[in-house]
């Protein structure tokens, strides 16, 4: 499988597969990096498509670049999509976790052939409210302090919460399949079911998986699901 590394504007990118008029944009989640796309490319390229992945700010080759937040990432993804549209006739999306949320904000008005979302964050406001409850922080305190570090490794941000309140997912037209872990601690089943019902998505549940699919059994399930979706 051919592998080419280059840059989209100033964003490190990697492209997998033989020349094609079809491409998947792979968007990683938190702590991810562009080379994670290789496992997905093994399936997608067999189906005759290519896979392009990028490093988001603070990840991969861009660890020193600040901006892993929607007001930086969403414009970047839109810039990348412009480049993809110039080169490929058919563009699809494969996104993980918060990468799925960023992507849905960026591409709500973009015609996509297909979207595959793995452990997607679908309701960021609800997730932040849950984290505030876990940390025993209310909105009054968060507004006063601006940012609050938690003992579970996340930093609560008043600016982030205000952005989220003004940017909910209201439109999503792509033909979408979701792989959801039954023990996902970031997105509850009610949120998933509501999204699936609202936007007509296909849902597959790996009941004994967590938000981060990482065991050999979970990864095998993921790869089988990807093969089926990209045939």
Short mmCIF file of N, CA and C in Angstrom, two decimals, residues 138-226:
data_model
loop_
_atom_site.label_atom_id
_atom_site.label_comp_id
_atom_site.label_asym_id
_atom_site.label_seq_id
_atom_site.Cartn_x
_atom_site.Cartn_y
_atom_site.Cartn_z
N UNK A 138 -19.95 24.37 39.55
CA UNK A 138 -21.15 24.91 38.92
C UNK A 138 -20.76 26.04 37.96
N UNK A 139 -21.73 26.52 37.17
CA UNK A 139 -21.43 27.51 36.15
C UNK A 139 -20.99 28.84 36.76
N UNK A 140 -21.53 29.19 37.92
CA UNK A 140 -21.13 30.44 38.57
C UNK A 140 -19.64 30.45 38.88
N UNK A 141 -19.17 29.35 39.44
CA UNK A 141 -17.73 29.26 39.76
C UNK A 141 -16.90 29.22 38.49
N UNK A 142 -17.37 28.48 37.48
CA UNK A 142 -16.59 28.37 36.25
C UNK A 142 -16.49 29.72 35.56
N UNK A 143 -17.57 30.48 35.53
CA UNK A 143 -17.52 31.82 34.93
C UNK A 143 -16.55 32.71 35.69
N UNK A 144 -16.57 32.61 37.00
CA UNK A 144 -15.70 33.45 37.83
C UNK A 144 -14.22 33.13 37.63
N UNK A 145 -13.89 31.83 37.57
CA UNK A 145 -12.49 31.42 37.50
C UNK A 145 -11.98 31.24 36.07
N UNK A 146 -12.88 31.08 35.11
CA UNK A 146 -12.46 30.95 33.72
C UNK A 146 -12.07 29.55 33.34
N UNK A 147 -11.08 28.98 34.01
CA UNK A 147 -10.63 27.61 33.79
C UNK A 147 -10.41 26.93 35.13
N UNK A 148 -10.76 25.65 35.19
CA UNK A 148 -10.58 24.87 36.42
C UNK A 148 -10.04 23.50 36.06
N UNK A 149 -8.87 23.17 36.57
CA UNK A 149 -8.29 21.84 36.36
C UNK A 149 -9.00 20.84 37.26
N UNK A 150 -9.25 19.64 36.73
CA UNK A 150 -9.92 18.60 37.50
C UNK A 150 -8.93 17.51 37.88
N UNK A 151 -9.33 16.68 38.84
CA UNK A 151 -8.44 15.59 39.26
C UNK A 151 -8.54 14.39 38.33
N UNK A 152 -9.41 14.47 37.28
CA UNK A 152 -9.46 13.38 36.30
C UNK A 152 -8.81 13.79 34.98
N UNK A 153 -8.01 14.86 35.03
CA UNK A 153 -7.15 15.18 33.90
C UNK A 153 -7.70 16.14 32.87
N UNK A 154 -8.93 16.60 33.04
CA UNK A 154 -9.52 17.56 32.10
C UNK A 154 -9.55 18.95 32.71
N UNK A 155 -9.47 19.97 31.88
CA UNK A 155 -9.60 21.35 32.32
C UNK A 155 -10.92 21.90 31.85
N UNK A 156 -11.75 22.30 32.79
CA UNK A 156 -13.03 22.91 32.46
C UNK A 156 -12.81 24.36 32.06
N UNK A 157 -13.49 24.82 31.01
CA UNK A 157 -13.29 26.16 30.49
C UNK A 157 -14.62 26.85 30.26
N UNK A 158 -14.76 28.06 30.79
CA UNK A 158 -15.96 28.84 30.58
C UNK A 158 -16.12 29.21 29.10
N UNK A 159 -15.03 29.63 28.46
CA UNK A 159 -15.10 29.99 27.04
C UNK A 159 -15.51 28.80 26.19
N UNK A 160 -14.98 27.63 26.51
CA UNK A 160 -15.33 26.41 25.77
C UNK A 160 -16.82 26.11 25.93
N UNK A 161 -17.31 26.21 27.15
CA UNK A 161 -18.72 25.93 27.39
C UNK A 161 -19.60 26.90 26.62
N UNK A 162 -19.22 28.18 26.59
CA UNK A 162 -20.03 29.16 25.87
C UNK A 162 -20.01 28.89 24.37
N UNK A 163 -18.88 28.49 23.83
CA UNK A 163 -18.81 28.12 22.42
C UNK A 163 -19.75 26.96 22.14
N UNK A 164 -19.69 25.94 22.98
CA UNK A 164 -20.49 24.73 22.78
C UNK A 164 -21.98 25.06 22.82
N UNK A 165 -22.37 25.91 23.73
CA UNK A 165 -23.79 26.27 23.83
C UNK A 165 -24.29 26.96 22.56
N UNK A 166 -23.39 27.62 21.85
CA UNK A 166 -23.78 28.31 20.63
C UNK A 166 -23.56 27.51 19.36
N UNK A 167 -23.05 26.27 19.50
CA UNK A 167 -22.71 25.48 18.32
C UNK A 167 -23.11 24.02 18.51
N UNK A 168 -24.37 23.77 18.70
CA UNK A 168 -24.84 22.39 18.80
C UNK A 168 -24.98 21.80 17.40
N UNK A 169 -25.02 20.46 17.31
CA UNK A 169 -25.16 19.79 16.02
C UNK A 169 -26.64 19.81 15.63
N UNK A 170 -26.99 20.66 14.69
CA UNK A 170 -28.38 20.80 14.27
C UNK A 170 -28.65 20.19 12.91
N UNK A 171 -27.59 19.95 12.14
CA UNK A 171 -27.75 19.46 10.77
C UNK A 171 -26.66 18.44 10.48
N UNK A 172 -27.06 17.28 9.96
CA UNK A 172 -26.09 16.26 9.55
C UNK A 172 -26.75 15.36 8.52
N UNK A 173 -26.33 15.50 7.27
CA UNK A 173 -27.02 14.83 6.18
C UNK A 173 -26.29 13.62 5.62
N UNK A 174 -25.04 13.40 6.01
CA UNK A 174 -24.25 12.31 5.44
C UNK A 174 -24.82 10.95 5.85
N UNK A 175 -24.72 9.99 4.96
CA UNK A 175 -25.07 8.61 5.27
C UNK A 175 -24.06 8.11 6.30
N UNK A 176 -24.52 7.85 7.52
CA UNK A 176 -23.61 7.67 8.65
C UNK A 176 -23.80 6.34 9.35
N UNK A 177 -22.69 5.68 9.65
CA UNK A 177 -22.68 4.48 10.48
C UNK A 177 -21.84 4.77 11.72
N UNK A 178 -22.34 4.35 12.86
CA UNK A 178 -21.68 4.62 14.15
C UNK A 178 -21.34 3.30 14.82
N UNK A 179 -20.11 3.22 15.34
CA UNK A 179 -19.71 2.11 16.20
C UNK A 179 -19.60 2.66 17.61
N UNK A 180 -20.41 2.13 18.51
CA UNK A 180 -20.52 2.65 19.87
C UNK A 180 -20.21 1.55 20.87
N UNK A 181 -19.46 1.90 21.90
CA UNK A 181 -19.12 0.94 22.95
C UNK A 181 -20.16 1.01 24.07
N UNK A 182 -20.66 -0.14 24.46
CA UNK A 182 -21.72 -0.19 25.45
C UNK A 182 -21.33 0.37 26.81
N UNK A 183 -20.02 0.44 27.09
CA UNK A 183 -19.55 0.97 28.37
C UNK A 183 -18.81 2.29 28.19
N UNK A 184 -19.20 3.04 27.17
CA UNK A 184 -18.61 4.35 26.92
C UNK A 184 -18.99 5.28 28.07
N UNK A 185 -17.98 5.84 28.74
CA UNK A 185 -18.25 6.70 29.89
C UNK A 185 -18.35 8.18 29.51
N UNK A 186 -18.19 8.51 28.23
CA UNK A 186 -18.27 9.90 27.80
C UNK A 186 -19.59 10.22 27.11
N UNK A 187 -20.14 9.28 26.39
CA UNK A 187 -21.41 9.48 25.69
C UNK A 187 -22.36 8.36 26.08
N UNK A 188 -23.48 8.71 26.71
CA UNK A 188 -24.40 7.69 27.18
C UNK A 188 -25.27 7.16 26.06
N UNK A 189 -25.90 6.04 26.31
CA UNK A 189 -26.70 5.36 25.28
C UNK A 189 -27.90 6.22 24.85
N UNK A 190 -28.48 6.95 25.76
CA UNK A 190 -29.62 7.79 25.41
C UNK A 190 -29.23 8.85 24.37
N UNK A 191 -28.03 9.42 24.54
CA UNK A 191 -27.55 10.42 23.59
C UNK A 191 -27.32 9.81 22.23
N UNK A 192 -26.71 8.62 22.21
CA UNK A 192 -26.47 7.92 20.95
C UNK A 192 -27.79 7.62 20.25
N UNK A 193 -28.73 7.03 20.99
CA UNK A 193 -30.00 6.64 20.38
C UNK A 193 -30.76 7.85 19.84
N UNK A 194 -30.69 8.97 20.56
CA UNK A 194 -31.38 10.18 20.10
C UNK A 194 -30.76 10.70 18.80
N UNK A 195 -29.44 10.67 18.72
CA UNK A 195 -28.75 11.13 17.51
C UNK A 195 -29.07 10.22 16.33
N UNK A 196 -29.01 8.92 16.57
CA UNK A 196 -29.29 7.93 15.51
C UNK A 196 -30.71 8.12 14.98
N UNK A 197 -31.66 8.31 15.88
CA UNK A 197 -33.04 8.50 15.47
C UNK A 197 -33.23 9.81 14.71
N UNK A 198 -32.59 10.86 15.16
CA UNK A 198 -32.76 12.18 14.56
C UNK A 198 -32.18 12.25 13.15
N UNK A 199 -31.02 11.61 12.94
CA UNK A 199 -30.32 11.75 11.67
C UNK A 199 -30.29 10.48 10.83
N UNK A 200 -31.02 9.45 11.26
CA UNK A 200 -31.16 8.26 10.45
C UNK A 200 -29.87 7.47 10.26
N UNK A 201 -29.08 7.34 11.31
CA UNK A 201 -27.80 6.65 11.23
C UNK A 201 -27.96 5.15 11.45
N UNK A 202 -26.97 4.39 11.00
CA UNK A 202 -26.86 2.97 11.29
C UNK A 202 -26.00 2.82 12.55
N UNK A 203 -26.46 2.03 13.51
CA UNK A 203 -25.75 1.89 14.79
C UNK A 203 -25.33 0.45 15.03
N UNK A 204 -24.05 0.28 15.36
CA UNK A 204 -23.53 -1.01 15.80
C UNK A 204 -22.96 -0.82 17.20
N UNK A 205 -23.31 -1.73 18.12
CA UNK A 205 -22.86 -1.61 19.51
C UNK A 205 -21.95 -2.78 19.87
N UNK A 206 -20.77 -2.46 20.38
CA UNK A 206 -19.91 -3.48 20.96
C UNK A 206 -20.11 -3.38 22.47
N UNK A 207 -20.93 -4.26 22.99
CA UNK A 207 -21.45 -4.12 24.35
C UNK A 207 -20.36 -4.08 25.42
N UNK A 208 -19.30 -4.83 25.24
CA UNK A 208 -18.27 -4.91 26.28
C UNK A 208 -17.06 -4.02 25.97
N UNK A 209 -17.26 -3.00 25.15
CA UNK A 209 -16.19 -2.07 24.84
C UNK A 209 -16.28 -0.81 25.67
N UNK A 210 -15.15 -0.10 25.76
CA UNK A 210 -15.12 1.20 26.40
C UNK A 210 -14.94 2.27 25.33
N UNK A 211 -14.94 3.54 25.74
CA UNK A 211 -14.82 4.64 24.79
C UNK A 211 -13.57 4.46 23.91
N UNK A 212 -12.48 4.09 24.51
CA UNK A 212 -11.25 3.82 23.78
C UNK A 212 -11.17 2.33 23.49
N UNK A 213 -11.40 1.95 22.25
CA UNK A 213 -11.32 0.54 21.87
C UNK A 213 -9.86 0.16 21.71
N UNK A 214 -9.38 -0.77 22.54
CA UNK A 214 -7.95 -1.03 22.55
C UNK A 214 -7.55 -2.49 22.74
N UNK A 215 -8.44 -3.34 23.24
CA UNK A 215 -8.06 -4.73 23.44
C UNK A 215 -8.02 -5.45 22.09
N UNK A 216 -7.31 -6.59 22.00
CA UNK A 216 -7.29 -7.32 20.73
C UNK A 216 -8.69 -7.67 20.22
N UNK A 217 -9.57 -8.05 21.13
CA UNK A 217 -10.93 -8.40 20.73
C UNK A 217 -11.69 -7.18 20.21
N UNK A 218 -11.54 -6.05 20.89
CA UNK A 218 -12.22 -4.83 20.45
C UNK A 218 -11.69 -4.35 19.11
N UNK A 219 -10.38 -4.41 18.93
CA UNK A 219 -9.78 -3.97 17.67
C UNK A 219 -10.18 -4.88 16.52
N UNK A 220 -10.30 -6.17 16.80
CA UNK A 220 -10.75 -7.10 15.76
C UNK A 220 -12.19 -6.78 15.35
N UNK A 221 -13.02 -6.46 16.34
CA UNK A 221 -14.41 -6.08 16.06
C UNK A 221 -14.45 -4.81 15.22
N UNK A 222 -13.63 -3.83 15.60
CA UNK A 222 -13.56 -2.58 14.86
C UNK A 222 -13.14 -2.81 13.41
N UNK A 223 -12.12 -3.61 13.21
CA UNK A 223 -11.62 -3.85 11.86
C UNK A 223 -12.63 -4.59 11.00
N UNK A 224 -13.36 -5.53 11.61
CA UNK A 224 -14.40 -6.24 10.86
C UNK A 224 -15.52 -5.28 10.47
N UNK A 225 -15.86 -4.39 11.38
CA UNK A 225 -16.90 -3.37 11.09
C UNK A 225 -16.44 -2.45 9.97
N UNK A 226 -15.18 -2.02 10.01
CA UNK A 226 -14.66 -1.14 8.96
C UNK A 226 -14.66 -1.84 7.60
#
